[in-house]
Short mmCIF file of C-alpha atoms in Angstrom, two decimals:
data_model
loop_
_atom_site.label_atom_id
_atom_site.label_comp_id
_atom_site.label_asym_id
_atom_site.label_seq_id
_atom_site.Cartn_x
_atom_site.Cartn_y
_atom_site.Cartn_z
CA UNK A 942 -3.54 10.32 7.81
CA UNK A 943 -1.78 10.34 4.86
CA UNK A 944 1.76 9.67 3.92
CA UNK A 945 4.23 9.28 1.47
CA UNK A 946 6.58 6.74 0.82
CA UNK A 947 9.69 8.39 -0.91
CA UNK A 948 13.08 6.79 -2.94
CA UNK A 949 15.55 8.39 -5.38
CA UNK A 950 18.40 7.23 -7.19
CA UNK A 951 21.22 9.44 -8.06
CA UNK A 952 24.47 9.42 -9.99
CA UNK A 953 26.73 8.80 -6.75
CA UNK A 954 26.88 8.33 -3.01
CA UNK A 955 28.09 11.86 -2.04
CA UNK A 956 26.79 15.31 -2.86
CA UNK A 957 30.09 16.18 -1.44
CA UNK A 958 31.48 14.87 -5.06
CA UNK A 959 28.47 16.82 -6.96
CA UNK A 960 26.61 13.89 -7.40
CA UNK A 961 22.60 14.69 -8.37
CA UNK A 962 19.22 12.76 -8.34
CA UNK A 963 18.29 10.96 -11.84
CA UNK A 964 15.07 9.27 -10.39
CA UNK A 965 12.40 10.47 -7.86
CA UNK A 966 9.36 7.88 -6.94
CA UNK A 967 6.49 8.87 -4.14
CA UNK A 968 3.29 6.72 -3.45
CA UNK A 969 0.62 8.18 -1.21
CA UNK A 970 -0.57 5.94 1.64
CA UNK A 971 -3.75 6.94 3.35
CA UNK A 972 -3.83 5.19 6.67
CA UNK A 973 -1.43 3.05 5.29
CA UNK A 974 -3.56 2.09 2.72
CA UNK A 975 -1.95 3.18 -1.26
CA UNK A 976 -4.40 5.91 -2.92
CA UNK A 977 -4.23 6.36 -6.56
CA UNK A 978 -2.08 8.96 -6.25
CA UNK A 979 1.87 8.65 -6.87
CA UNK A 980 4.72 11.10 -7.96
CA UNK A 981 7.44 9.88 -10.67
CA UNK A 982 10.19 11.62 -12.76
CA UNK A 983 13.26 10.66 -14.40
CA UNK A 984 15.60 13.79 -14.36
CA UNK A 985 18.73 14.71 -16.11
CA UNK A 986 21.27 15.11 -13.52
CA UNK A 987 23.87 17.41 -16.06
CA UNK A 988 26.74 15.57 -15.25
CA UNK A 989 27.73 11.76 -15.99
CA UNK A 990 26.52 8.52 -14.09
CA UNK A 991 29.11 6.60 -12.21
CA UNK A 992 29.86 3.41 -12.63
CA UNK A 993 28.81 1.90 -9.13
CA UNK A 994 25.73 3.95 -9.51
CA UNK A 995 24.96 2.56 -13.03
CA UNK A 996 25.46 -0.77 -11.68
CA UNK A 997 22.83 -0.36 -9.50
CA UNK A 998 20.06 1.77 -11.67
CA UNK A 999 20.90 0.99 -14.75
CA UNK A 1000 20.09 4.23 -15.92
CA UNK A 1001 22.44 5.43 -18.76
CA UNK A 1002 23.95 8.93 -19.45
CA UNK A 1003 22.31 8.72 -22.92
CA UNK A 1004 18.88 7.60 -21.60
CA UNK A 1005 18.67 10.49 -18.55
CA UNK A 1006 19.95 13.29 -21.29
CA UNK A 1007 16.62 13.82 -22.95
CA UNK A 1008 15.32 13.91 -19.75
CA UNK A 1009 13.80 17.02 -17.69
CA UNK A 1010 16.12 18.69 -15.25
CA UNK A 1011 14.53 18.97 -11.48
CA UNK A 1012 14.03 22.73 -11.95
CA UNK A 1013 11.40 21.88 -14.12
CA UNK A 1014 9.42 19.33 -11.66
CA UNK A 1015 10.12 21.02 -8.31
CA UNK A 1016 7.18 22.68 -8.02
CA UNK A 1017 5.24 19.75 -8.37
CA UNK A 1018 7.10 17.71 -6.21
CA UNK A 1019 7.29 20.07 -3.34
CA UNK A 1020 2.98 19.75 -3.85
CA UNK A 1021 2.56 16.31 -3.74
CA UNK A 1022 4.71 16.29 -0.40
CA UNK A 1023 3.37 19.11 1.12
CA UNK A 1024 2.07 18.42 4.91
CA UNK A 1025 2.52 14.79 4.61
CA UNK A 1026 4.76 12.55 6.86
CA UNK A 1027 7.76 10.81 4.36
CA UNK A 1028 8.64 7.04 4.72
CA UNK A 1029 11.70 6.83 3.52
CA UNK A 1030 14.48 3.86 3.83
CA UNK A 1031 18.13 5.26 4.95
CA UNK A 1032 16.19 8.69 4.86
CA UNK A 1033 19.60 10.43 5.35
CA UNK A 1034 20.52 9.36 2.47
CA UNK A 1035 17.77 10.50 0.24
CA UNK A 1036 17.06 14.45 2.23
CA UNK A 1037 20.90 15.12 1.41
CA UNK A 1038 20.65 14.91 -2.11
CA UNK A 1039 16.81 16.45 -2.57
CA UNK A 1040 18.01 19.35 -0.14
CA UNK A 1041 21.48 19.45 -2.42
CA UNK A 1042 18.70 19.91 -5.01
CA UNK A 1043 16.60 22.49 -3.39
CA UNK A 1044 19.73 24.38 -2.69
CA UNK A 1045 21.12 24.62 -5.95
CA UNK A 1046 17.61 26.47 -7.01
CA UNK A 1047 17.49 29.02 -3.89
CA UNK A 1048 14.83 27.03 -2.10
CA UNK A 1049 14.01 26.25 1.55
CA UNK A 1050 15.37 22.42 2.16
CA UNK A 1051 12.74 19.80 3.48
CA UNK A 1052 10.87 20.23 6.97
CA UNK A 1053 7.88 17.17 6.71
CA UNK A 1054 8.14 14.85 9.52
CA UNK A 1055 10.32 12.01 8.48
CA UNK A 1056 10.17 8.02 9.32
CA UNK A 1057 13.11 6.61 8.61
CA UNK A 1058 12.74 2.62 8.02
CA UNK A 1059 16.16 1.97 7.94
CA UNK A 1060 16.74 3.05 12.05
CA UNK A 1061 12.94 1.11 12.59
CA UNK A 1062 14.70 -2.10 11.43
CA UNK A 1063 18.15 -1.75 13.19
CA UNK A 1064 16.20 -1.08 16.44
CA UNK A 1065 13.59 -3.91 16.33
CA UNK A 1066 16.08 -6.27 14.70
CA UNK A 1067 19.36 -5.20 15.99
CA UNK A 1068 22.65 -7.15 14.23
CA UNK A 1069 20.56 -8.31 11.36
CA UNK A 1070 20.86 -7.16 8.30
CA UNK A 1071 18.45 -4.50 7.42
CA UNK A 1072 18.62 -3.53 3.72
CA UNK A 1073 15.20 -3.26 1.93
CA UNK A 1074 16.08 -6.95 0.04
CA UNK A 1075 16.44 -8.43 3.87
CA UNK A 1076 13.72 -7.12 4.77
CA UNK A 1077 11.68 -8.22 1.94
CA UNK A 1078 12.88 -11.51 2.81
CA UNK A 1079 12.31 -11.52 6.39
CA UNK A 1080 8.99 -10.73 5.38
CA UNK A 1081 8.30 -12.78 3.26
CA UNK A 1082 7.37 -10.13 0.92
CA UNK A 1083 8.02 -10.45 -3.24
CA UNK A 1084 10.66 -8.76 -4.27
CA UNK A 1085 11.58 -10.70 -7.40
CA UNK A 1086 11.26 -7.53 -9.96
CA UNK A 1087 13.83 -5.57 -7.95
CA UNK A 1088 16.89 -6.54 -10.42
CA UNK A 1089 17.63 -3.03 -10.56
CA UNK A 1090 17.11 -0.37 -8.01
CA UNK A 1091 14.30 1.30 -8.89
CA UNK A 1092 12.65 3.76 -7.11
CA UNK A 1093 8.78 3.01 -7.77
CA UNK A 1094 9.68 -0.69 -7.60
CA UNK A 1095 11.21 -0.02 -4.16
CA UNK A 1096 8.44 2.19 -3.03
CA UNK A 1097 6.44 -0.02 -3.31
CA UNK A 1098 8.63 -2.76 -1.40
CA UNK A 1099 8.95 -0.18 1.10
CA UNK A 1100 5.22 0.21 1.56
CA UNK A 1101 5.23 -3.23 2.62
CA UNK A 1102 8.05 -3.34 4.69
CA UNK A 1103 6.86 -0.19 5.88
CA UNK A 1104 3.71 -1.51 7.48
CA UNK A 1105 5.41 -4.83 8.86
CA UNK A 1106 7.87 -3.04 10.70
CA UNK A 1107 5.11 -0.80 12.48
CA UNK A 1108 3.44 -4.52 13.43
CA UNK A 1109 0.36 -3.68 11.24
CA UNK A 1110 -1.56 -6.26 9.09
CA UNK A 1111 -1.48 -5.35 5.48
CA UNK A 1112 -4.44 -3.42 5.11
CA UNK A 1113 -7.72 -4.55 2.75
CA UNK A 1114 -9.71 -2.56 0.64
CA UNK A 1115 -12.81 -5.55 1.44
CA UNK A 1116 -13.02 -6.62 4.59
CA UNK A 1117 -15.83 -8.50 3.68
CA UNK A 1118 -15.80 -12.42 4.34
CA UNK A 1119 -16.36 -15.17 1.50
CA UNK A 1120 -19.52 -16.58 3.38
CA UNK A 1121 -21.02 -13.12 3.89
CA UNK A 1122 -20.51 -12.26 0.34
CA UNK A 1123 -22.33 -15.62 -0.47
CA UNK A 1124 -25.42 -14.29 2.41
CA UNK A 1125 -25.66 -11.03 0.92
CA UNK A 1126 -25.66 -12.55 -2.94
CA UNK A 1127 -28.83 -15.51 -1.74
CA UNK A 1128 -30.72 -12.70 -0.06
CA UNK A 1129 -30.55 -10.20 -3.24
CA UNK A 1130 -32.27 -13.38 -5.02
CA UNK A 1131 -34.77 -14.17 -2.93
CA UNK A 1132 -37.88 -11.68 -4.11
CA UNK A 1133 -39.86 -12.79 -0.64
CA UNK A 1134 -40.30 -14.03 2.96
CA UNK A 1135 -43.77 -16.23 3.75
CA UNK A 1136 -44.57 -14.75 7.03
CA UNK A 1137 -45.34 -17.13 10.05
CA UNK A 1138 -48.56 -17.03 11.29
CA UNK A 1139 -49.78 -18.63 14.63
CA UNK A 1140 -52.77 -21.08 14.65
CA UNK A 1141 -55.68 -19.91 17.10
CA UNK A 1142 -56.69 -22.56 19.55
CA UNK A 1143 -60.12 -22.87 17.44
CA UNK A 1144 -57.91 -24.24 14.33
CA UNK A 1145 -55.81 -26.04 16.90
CA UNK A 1146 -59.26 -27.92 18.01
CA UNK A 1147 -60.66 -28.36 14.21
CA UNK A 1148 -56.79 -29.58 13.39
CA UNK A 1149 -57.01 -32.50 16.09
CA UNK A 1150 -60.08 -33.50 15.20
CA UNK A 1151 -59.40 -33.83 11.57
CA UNK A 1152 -56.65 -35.80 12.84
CA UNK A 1153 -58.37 -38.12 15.12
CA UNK A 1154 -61.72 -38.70 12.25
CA UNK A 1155 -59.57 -38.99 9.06
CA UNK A 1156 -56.57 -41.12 9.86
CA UNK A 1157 -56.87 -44.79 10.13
CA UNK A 1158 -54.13 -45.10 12.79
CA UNK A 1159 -54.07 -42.21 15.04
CA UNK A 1160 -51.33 -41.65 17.25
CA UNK A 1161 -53.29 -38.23 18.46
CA UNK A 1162 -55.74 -39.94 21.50
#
């Protein structure tokens, strides 16, 4: 099954106030394991940054300028996404502005099936705090980068989080122990097996007798 964990960043809370995306980040779980495959654009949101937002990005109006505008990515967006469930943390958040997006250009808004990790955390821990930093704390999960939100940084915080709050072990790519690793490795070096073969009771005879003639103490009678 595969699924996408989603974050943007944007010049302001509100669409309401014409605020716009400057950042999309996607990573591709496949059962819940990350693939290769991620999704990433800066975009230049034609119109200025506010402050609060630039607090929290740090993404200037003269570094998003040069940037491409989402008409130009959409396309390739809407692909990556296409038929995949999206993990996404205060999801209402997020589908208002990419829908404000899609809107702007004529197109249909988003219809994948959504997990929202934000209501996961408020129900299984309800009156604790349940912002993506708590959560990275509660689970003891490294979060030490995130000094600005960013949203391939906090994708893949999320994908963590993500898999904790489902009560799933973080999933290995090797599932193979240290002491069968060390079997397998002796057992590619060894070039042969003797095989065992069973006396027949005439060398049994001729083996008790040698024992009995040659020794000079014989514990054999």
């Amino acid at each position: 099954m595969k699924e996408v964990i989603l974050d943007t960043e944007t010049t302001g809370l509100s669409v309401k106030d014409g605020h716009r995306i400057v950042e999309i980040g996607c990573i591709e779980l496949e059962n819940l394991i990350p693939t290769q495959n991620s999704f990433h654009c800066y975009l230049n949101p034609e119109r200025k940054v506010s402050d609060k937002a630039l607090e929290v990005h740090g993404y200037t109006d003269e570094f998003l300028k040069s940037k491409k505008k989402f008409i130009e990515v959409v396309e390739e967006f809407l692909n990556f996404i296409k038929d995949k469930k999206l993990i996404i943390h205060n999801a209402e958040f997020d589908l208002a502005h990419l829908n404000n997006e899609l809107k702007i250009l004529g197109k249909n808004t988003i219809q994948n099936d959504i997990i929202d990790t934000l209501i996961l955390a408020k129900n299984k821990f309800p009156g604790s705090p349940v912002s993506l930093d708590a959560l990275c704390r509660r689970y003891r999960i490294d979060n030490s980068k995130r000094d600005k939100h960013t949203a391939l940084i906090d994708c893949d915080l999320l994908s963590k989080v993500y898999i904790n709050l489902i009560d799933q072990k973080e999933p290995k790519l090797n599932f193979q122990t240290k002491e069968q690793k060390d079997f397998k490795n002796i057992r590619e070096k060894i070039l042969y097996f003797k095989k065992i073969i069973k006396p027949s009771s005439q060398e049994i005879e001729k083996h008790n007798q040698y024992l009995k003639n040659s020794l000079k103490k014989n514990f054999f009678n």
